[in-house]
CSV table of C-alpha atoms in Angstrom, one decimal:
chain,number,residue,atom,x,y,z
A,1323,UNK,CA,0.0,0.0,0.0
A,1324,UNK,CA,1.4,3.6,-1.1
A,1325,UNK,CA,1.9,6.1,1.6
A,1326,UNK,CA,-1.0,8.6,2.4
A,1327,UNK,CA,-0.4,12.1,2.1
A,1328,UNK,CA,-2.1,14.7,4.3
A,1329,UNK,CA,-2.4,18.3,5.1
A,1330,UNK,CA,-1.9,18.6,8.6
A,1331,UNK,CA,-1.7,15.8,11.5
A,1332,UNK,CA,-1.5,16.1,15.3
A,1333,UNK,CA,2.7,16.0,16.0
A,1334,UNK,CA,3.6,14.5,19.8
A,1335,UNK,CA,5.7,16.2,22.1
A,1336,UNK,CA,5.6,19.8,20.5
A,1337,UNK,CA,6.0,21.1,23.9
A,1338,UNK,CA,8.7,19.1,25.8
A,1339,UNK,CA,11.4,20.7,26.6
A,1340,UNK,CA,10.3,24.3,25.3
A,1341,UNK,CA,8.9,26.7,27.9
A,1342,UNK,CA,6.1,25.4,28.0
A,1343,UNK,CA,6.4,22.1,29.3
A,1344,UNK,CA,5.8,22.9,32.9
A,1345,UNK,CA,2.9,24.6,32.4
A,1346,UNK,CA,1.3,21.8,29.9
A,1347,UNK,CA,2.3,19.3,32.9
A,1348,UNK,CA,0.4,21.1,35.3
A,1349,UNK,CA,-2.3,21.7,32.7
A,1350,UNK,CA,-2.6,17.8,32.3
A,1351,UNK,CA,-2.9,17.1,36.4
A,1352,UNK,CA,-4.9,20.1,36.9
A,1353,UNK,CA,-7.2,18.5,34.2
A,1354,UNK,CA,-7.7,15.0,35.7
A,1355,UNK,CA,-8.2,16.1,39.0
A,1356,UNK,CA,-11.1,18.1,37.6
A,1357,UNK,CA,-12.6,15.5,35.9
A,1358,UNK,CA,-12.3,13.2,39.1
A,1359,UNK,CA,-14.2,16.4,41.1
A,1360,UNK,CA,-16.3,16.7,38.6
A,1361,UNK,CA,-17.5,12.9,38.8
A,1362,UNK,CA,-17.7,12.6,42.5
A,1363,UNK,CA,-20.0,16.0,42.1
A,1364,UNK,CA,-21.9,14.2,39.6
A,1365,UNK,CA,-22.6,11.3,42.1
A,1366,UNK,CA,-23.6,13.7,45.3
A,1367,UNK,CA,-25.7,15.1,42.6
A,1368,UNK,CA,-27.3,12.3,41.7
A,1369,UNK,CA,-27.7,11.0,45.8
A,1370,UNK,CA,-29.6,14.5,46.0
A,1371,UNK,CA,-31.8,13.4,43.1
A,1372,UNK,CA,-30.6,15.9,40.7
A,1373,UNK,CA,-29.6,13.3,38.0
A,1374,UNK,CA,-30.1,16.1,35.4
A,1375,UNK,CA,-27.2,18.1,37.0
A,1376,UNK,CA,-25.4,14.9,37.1
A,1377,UNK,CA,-25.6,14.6,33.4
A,1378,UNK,CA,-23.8,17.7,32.7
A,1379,UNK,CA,-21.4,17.4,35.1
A,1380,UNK,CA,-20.2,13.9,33.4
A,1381,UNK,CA,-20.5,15.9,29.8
A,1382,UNK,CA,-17.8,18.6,31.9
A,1383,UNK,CA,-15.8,15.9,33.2
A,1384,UNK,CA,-15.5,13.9,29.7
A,1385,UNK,CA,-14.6,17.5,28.3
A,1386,UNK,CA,-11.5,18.0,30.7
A,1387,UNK,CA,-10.5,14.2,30.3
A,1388,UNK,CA,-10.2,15.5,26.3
A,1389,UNK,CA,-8.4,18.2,27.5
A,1390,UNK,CA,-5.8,15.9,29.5
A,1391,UNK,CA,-5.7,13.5,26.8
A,1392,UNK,CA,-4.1,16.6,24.4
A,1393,UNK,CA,-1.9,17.7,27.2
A,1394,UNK,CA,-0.2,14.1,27.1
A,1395,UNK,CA,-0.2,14.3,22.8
A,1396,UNK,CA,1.9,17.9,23.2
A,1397,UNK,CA,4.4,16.7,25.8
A,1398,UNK,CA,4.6,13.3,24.3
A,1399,UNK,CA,3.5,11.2,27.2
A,1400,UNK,CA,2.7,9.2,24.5
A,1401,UNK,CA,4.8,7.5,21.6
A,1402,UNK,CA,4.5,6.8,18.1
A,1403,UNK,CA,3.6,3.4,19.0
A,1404,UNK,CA,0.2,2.5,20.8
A,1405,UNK,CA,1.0,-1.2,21.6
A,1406,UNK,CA,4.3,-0.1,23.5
A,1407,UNK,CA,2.1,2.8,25.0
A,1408,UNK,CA,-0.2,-0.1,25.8
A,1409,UNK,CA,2.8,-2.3,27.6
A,1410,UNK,CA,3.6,0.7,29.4
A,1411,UNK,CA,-0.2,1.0,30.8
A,1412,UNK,CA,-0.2,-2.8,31.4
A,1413,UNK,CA,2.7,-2.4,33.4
A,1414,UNK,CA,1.1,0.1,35.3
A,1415,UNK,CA,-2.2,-1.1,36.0
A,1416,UNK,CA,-0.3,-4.7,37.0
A,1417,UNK,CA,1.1,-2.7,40.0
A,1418,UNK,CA,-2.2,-0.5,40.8
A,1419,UNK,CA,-3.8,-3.7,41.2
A,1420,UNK,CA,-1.2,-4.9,43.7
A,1421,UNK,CA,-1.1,-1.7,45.3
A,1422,UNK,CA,-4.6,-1.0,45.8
A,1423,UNK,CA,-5.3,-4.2,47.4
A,1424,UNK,CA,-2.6,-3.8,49.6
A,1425,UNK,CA,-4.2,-0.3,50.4
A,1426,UNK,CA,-7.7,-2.6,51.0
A,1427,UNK,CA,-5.6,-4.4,53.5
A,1428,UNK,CA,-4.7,-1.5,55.2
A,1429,UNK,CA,-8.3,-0.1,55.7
A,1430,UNK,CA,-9.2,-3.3,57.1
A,1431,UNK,CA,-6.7,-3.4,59.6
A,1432,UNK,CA,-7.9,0.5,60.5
A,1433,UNK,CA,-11.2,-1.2,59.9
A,1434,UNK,CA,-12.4,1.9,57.7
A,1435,UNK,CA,-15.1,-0.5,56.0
A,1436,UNK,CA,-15.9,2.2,52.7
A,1437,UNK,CA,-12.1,2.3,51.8
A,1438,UNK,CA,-11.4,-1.2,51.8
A,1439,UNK,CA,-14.5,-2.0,49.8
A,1440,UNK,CA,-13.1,1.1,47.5
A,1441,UNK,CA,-9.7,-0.2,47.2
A,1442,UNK,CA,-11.1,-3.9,46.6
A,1443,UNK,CA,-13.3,-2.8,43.7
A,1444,UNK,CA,-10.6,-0.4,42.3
A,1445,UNK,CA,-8.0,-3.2,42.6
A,1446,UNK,CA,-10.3,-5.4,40.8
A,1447,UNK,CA,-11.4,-3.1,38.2
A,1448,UNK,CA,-7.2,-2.2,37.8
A,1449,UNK,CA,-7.0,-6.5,37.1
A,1450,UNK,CA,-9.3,-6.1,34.7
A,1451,UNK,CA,-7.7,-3.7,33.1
A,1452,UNK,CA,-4.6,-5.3,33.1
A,1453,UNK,CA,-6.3,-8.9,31.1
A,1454,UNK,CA,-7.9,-6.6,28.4
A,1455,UNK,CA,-4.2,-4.7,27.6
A,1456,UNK,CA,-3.0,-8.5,28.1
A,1457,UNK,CA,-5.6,-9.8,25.3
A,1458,UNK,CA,-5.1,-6.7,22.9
A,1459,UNK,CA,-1.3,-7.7,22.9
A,1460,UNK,CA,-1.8,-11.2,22.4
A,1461,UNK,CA,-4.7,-10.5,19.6
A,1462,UNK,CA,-2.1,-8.5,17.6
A,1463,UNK,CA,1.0,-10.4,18.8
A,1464,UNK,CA,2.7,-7.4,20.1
């Protein structure tokens, strides 16, 4: 198959290691911490019985996950490569599940019943994470 040519694509890591690295860095945590806010609103909201306001807040906190994702493109938190990208995350969510649960273990022992049902589920969830990275990298033999 020939080469495709076109106009203009998105180029990664256009601001690493300019001036404004920092400031896309902090753009990026400032970014996922509001979209985390924004959820946890969204669910008081919805406890309150306002699951109208709980709507929009998960359009707002989709919106600033977008705006986290572009962060990572400019400061090339990502490579050219999604299935090394996706070894790196499986990597990652291998040891959130290992540290989670023992964070579960730790809430049991200060017997704080909600985190260590939280961690449980999160360590879980980070598992299952980790066997659908696993079975993309098998399907495609990366």
């Amino acid at each position: 198959m020939e080469d495709i040519k076109l106009t203009i694509e998105t180029t990664l890591g256009e601001t690493k290691g300019t001036e404004l690295d920092r400031a896309v860095k902090q753009t990026f945590n400032g970014e996922t911490k509001e979209a985390g806010l924004y959820l946890a609103i969204a669910r008081q909201a919805q406890r309150q019985g306002y699951g109208d306001i709980a709507e929009i807040l998960k359009v707002l906190a989709l919106e600033e996950v977008e705006h986290a994702a572009t962060c990572a493109e400019l400061n090339g938190m990502i490579t050219e490569d999604c299935f090394q990208d996706i070894r790196q995350m499986l990597e990652g969510e291998i040891f959130a599940n290992n540290a989670k649960r023992q964070d579960a273990l730790k809430a049991d022992s200060l017997n704080i019943e909600s985190a260590k049902e939280f961690f449980n589920t999160a360590a879980k969830d980070e598992g299952r994470h980790a066997r659908i990275l696993e079975g993309i990298l098998k399907k495609y033999g990366k």
